[in-house]
Coordinates of C-alpha atoms and ligand atoms in Angstrom, one line a residue:
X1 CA 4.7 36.1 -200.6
X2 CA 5.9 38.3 -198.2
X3 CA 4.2 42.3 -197.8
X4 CA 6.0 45.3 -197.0
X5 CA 3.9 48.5 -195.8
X6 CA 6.2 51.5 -196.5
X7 CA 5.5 54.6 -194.2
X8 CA 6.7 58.1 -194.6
X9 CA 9.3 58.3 -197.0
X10 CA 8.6 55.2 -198.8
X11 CA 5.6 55.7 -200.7
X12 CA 6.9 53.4 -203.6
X13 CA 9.6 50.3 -204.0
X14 CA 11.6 51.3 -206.8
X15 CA 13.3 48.2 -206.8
X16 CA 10.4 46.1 -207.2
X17 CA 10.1 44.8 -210.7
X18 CA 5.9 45.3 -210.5
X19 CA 4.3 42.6 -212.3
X20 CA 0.7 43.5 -211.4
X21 CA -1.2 45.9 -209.8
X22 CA -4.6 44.9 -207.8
X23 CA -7.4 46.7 -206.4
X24 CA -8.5 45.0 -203.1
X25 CA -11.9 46.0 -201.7
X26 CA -12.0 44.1 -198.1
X27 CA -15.1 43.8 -196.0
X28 CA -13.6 46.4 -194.0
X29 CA -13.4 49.2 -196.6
X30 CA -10.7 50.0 -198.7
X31 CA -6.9 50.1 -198.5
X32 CA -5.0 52.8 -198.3
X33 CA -4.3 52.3 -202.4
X34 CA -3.4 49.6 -204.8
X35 CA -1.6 46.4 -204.1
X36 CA 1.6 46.4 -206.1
X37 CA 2.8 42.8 -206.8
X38 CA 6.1 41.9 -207.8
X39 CA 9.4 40.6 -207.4
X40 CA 12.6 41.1 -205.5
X41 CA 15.3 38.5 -205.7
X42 CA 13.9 35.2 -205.5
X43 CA 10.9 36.7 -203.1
X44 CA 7.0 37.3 -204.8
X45 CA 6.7 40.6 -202.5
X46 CA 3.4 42.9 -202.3
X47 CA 3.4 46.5 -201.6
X48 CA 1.4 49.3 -200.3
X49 CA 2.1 52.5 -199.2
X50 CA 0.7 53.2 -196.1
X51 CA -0.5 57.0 -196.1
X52 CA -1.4 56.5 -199.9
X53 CA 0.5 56.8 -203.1
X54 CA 0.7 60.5 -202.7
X55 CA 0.9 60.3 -198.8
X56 CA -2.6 62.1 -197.9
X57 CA -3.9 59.8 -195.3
X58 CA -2.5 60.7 -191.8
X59 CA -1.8 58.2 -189.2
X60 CA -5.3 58.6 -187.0
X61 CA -7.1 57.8 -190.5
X62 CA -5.2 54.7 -191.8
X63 CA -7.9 51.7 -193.0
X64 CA -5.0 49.8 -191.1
X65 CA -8.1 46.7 -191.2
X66 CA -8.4 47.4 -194.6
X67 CA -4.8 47.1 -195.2
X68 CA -3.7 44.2 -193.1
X69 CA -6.8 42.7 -194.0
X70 CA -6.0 43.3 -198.0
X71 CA -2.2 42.0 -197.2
X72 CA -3.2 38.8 -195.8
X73 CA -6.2 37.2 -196.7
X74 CA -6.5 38.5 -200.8
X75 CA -2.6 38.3 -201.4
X76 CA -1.9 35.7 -198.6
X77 CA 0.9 37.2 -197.6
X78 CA 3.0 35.0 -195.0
X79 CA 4.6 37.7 -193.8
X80 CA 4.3 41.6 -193.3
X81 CA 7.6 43.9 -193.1
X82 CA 6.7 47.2 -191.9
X83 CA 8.9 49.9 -192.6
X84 CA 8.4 53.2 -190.6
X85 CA 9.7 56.5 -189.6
X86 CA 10.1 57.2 -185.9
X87 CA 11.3 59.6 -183.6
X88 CA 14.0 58.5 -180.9
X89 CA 14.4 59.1 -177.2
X90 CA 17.2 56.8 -176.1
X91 CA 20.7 58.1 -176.9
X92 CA 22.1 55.6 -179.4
X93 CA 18.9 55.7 -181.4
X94 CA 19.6 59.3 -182.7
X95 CA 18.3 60.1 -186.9
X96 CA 19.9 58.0 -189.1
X97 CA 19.7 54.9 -187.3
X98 CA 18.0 51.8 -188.7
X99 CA 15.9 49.9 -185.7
X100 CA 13.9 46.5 -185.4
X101 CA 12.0 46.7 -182.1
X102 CA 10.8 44.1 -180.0
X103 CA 8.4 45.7 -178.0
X104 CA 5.1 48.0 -178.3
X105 CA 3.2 50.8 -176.2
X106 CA 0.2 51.7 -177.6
X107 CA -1.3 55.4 -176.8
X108 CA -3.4 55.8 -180.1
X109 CA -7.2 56.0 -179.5
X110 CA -10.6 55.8 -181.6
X111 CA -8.8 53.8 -184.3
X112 CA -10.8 50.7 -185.7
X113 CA -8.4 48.4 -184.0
X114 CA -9.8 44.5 -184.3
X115 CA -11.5 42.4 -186.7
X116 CA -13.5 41.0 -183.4
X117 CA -17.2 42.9 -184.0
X118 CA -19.2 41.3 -181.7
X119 CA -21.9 38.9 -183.3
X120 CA -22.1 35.5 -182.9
X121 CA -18.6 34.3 -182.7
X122 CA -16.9 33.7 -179.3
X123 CA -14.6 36.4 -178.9
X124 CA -10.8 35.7 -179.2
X125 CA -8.0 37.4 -177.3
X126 CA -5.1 36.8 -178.8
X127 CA -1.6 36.3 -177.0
X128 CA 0.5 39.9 -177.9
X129 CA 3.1 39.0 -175.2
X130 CA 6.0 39.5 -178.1
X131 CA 4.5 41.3 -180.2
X132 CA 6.5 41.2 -182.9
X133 CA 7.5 38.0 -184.7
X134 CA 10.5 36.5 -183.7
X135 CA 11.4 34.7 -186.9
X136 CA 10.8 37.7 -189.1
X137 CA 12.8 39.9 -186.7
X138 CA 15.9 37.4 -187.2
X139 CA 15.7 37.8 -190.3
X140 CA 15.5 41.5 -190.8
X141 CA 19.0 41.5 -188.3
X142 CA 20.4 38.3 -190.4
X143 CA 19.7 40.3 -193.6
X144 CA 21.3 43.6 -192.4
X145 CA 24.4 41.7 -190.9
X146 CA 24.9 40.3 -194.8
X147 CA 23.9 44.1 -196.5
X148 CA 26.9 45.4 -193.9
X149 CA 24.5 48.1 -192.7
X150 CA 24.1 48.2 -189.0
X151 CA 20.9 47.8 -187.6
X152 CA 19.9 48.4 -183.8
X153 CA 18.0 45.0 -182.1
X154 CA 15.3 45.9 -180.2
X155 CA 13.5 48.8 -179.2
X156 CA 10.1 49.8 -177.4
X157 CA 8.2 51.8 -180.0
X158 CA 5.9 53.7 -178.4
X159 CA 2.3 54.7 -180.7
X160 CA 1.2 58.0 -181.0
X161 CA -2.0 59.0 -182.3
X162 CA -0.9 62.1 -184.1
X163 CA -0.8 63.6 -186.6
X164 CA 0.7 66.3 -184.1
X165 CA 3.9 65.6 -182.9
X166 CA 4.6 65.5 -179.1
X167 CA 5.0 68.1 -176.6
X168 CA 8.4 67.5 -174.4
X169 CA 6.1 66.7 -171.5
X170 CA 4.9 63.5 -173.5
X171 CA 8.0 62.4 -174.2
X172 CA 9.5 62.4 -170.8
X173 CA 6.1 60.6 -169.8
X174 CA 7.0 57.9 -172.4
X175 CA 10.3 57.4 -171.7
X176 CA 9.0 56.5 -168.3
X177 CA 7.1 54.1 -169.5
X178 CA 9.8 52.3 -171.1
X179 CA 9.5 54.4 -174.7
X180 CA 12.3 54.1 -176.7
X181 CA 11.2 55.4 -180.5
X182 CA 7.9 56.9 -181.1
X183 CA 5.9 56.9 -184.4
X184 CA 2.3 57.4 -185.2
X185 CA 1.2 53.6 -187.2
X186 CA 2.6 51.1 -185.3
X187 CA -0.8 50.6 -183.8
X188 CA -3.5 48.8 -184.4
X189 CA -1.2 47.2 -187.4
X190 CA 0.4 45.0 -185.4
X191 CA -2.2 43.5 -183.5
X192 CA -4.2 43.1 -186.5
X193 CA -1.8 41.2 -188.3
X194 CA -1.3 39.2 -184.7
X195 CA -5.4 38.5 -185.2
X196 CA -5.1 37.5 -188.5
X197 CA -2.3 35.1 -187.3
X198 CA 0.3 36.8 -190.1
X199 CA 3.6 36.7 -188.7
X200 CA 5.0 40.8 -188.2
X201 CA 7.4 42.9 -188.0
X202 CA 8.9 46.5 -188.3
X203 CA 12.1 47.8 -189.4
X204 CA 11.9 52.1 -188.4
X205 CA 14.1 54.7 -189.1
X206 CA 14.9 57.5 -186.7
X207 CA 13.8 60.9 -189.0
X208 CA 14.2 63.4 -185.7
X209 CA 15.5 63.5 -182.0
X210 CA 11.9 63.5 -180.3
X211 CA 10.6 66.6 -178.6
X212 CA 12.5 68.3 -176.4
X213 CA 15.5 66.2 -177.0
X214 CA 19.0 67.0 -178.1
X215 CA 18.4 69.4 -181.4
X216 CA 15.3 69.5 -180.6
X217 CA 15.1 72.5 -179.2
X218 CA 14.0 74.8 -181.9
X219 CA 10.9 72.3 -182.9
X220 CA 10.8 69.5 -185.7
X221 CA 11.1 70.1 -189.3
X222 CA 9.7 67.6 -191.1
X223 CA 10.9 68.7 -194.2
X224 CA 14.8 69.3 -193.0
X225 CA 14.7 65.5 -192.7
X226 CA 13.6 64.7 -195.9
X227 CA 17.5 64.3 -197.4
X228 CA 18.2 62.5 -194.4
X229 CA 15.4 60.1 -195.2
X230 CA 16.4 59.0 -198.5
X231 CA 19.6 58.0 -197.5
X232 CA 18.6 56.2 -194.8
X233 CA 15.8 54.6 -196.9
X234 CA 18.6 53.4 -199.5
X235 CA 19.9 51.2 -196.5
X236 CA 16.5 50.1 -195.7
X237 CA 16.4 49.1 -199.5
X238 CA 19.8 46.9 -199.1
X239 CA 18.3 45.3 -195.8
X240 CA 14.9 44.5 -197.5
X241 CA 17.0 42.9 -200.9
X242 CA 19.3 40.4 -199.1
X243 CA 16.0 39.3 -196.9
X244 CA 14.5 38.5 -200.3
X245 CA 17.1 36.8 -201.5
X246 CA 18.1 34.5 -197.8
Ligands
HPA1 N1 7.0 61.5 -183.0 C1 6.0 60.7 -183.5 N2 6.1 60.1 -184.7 C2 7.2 60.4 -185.5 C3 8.2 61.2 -185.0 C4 8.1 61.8 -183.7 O1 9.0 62.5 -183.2 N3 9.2 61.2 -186.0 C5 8.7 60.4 -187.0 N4 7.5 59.9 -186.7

């Protein structure tokens, strides 16, 4: 079983044949909607969209617990694919480009971000050095090397907490730090699926040039993107189909 989370601009796999739909109470709330099961290729995949079916949860408010919780231990997923819009600082990753990072910087704050709650059981820190799966990542490249859609390896996604978009300042602070895309959900899902030992991994779009970069200049319209989006998503879509059928 392998679960994709789909962000902004994938609030629904059309090309998942649903066979079910399931709703997954967790003990840490609920998820952000159903569970759609189903099938693509030869692969029994599990959906959910992230920001809900009609995309009304922002990023700071994500049950990402509830989610990766829901993903994982009720559908026993053995992987989770997260596919996410972000906004790039480095040159070559400029809107329209697919990415799979490698690396993480987390700026989010007050988000429920571990399953560790104090109580009786010995704390665990788990390793996050790679935070990313490595396997999974191969695959996502392998799988867009077979679809003939070019993919960029690696990237530091740098976590927001949003829902505002950056000020210039911000971004020139995170590029500093080693920022190369910035989105708003990467974090705490990650680490959360890292805790629940499910192997992760993302594969982002680039919706916008980030603050104060290249056509930036006149602010970021969300909804000039959109058409962009879709066309990129249809990419995303032929990426996501050969994985399934590898
Ligand atoms: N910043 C943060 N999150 C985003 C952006 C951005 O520019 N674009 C898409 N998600």
């Amino acid at each position: 079983m392998l679960a994709i989370i789909g962000g902004s601009g994938l609030t629904q796999l059309a090309y998942l044949n649903v066979t079910h739909r399931e709703v997954v109470r967790t003990p840490y709330g609920e998820p952000s909607g159903i569970l759609n099961f189903g099938r693509i290729g030869c692969r029994d995949v599990v959906f959910i969209a992230r920001h809900g079916h009609g995309h009304t949860i922002p990023p700071h408010l994500v049950n990402y617990r509830a989610n990766v919780w829901s993903l994982a231990r009720a559908a026993h997923a053995e992987g989770i694919v997260s596919v996410a819009s972000v906004g790039g600082i480095r040159s070559d990753l400029k809107p329209g480009v697919v990415v799979v990072p490698h690396q993480i910087l987390d700026y989010t704050w007050g988000r429920k971000h571990t399953y560790e709650e104090g109580g009786d059981t010995q704390v665990a820190h788990v390793d996050f050095t790679e935070p990313y799966d490595a396997t999974l990542r191969q695959g996502l490249l392998a799988a867009a090397t077979d679809a003939g859609e070019l993919v960029v390896d690696g990237a530091v996604y740098a976590t927001t907490q949003g829902p505002r978009l950056e000020t210039a300042a911000e971004i020139n602070c995170i590029e500093r730090d080693g920022g190369d895309i910035v989105g708003m959900t990467g974090m705490p899902e990650a680490s959360l699926a890292r805790e629940l030992d499910v192997p992760y991994a993302a594969i982002c779009v680039v919706a916008n040039w980030c603050a104060g970069r290249h056509d930036s200049a006149n602010g970021i319209r969300f909804d000039a993107i959109e058409g962009l989006l879709q066309d990129t998503h249809a990419r995303v879509r032929r990426i996501i189909e050969h994985f399934c059928v590898a």
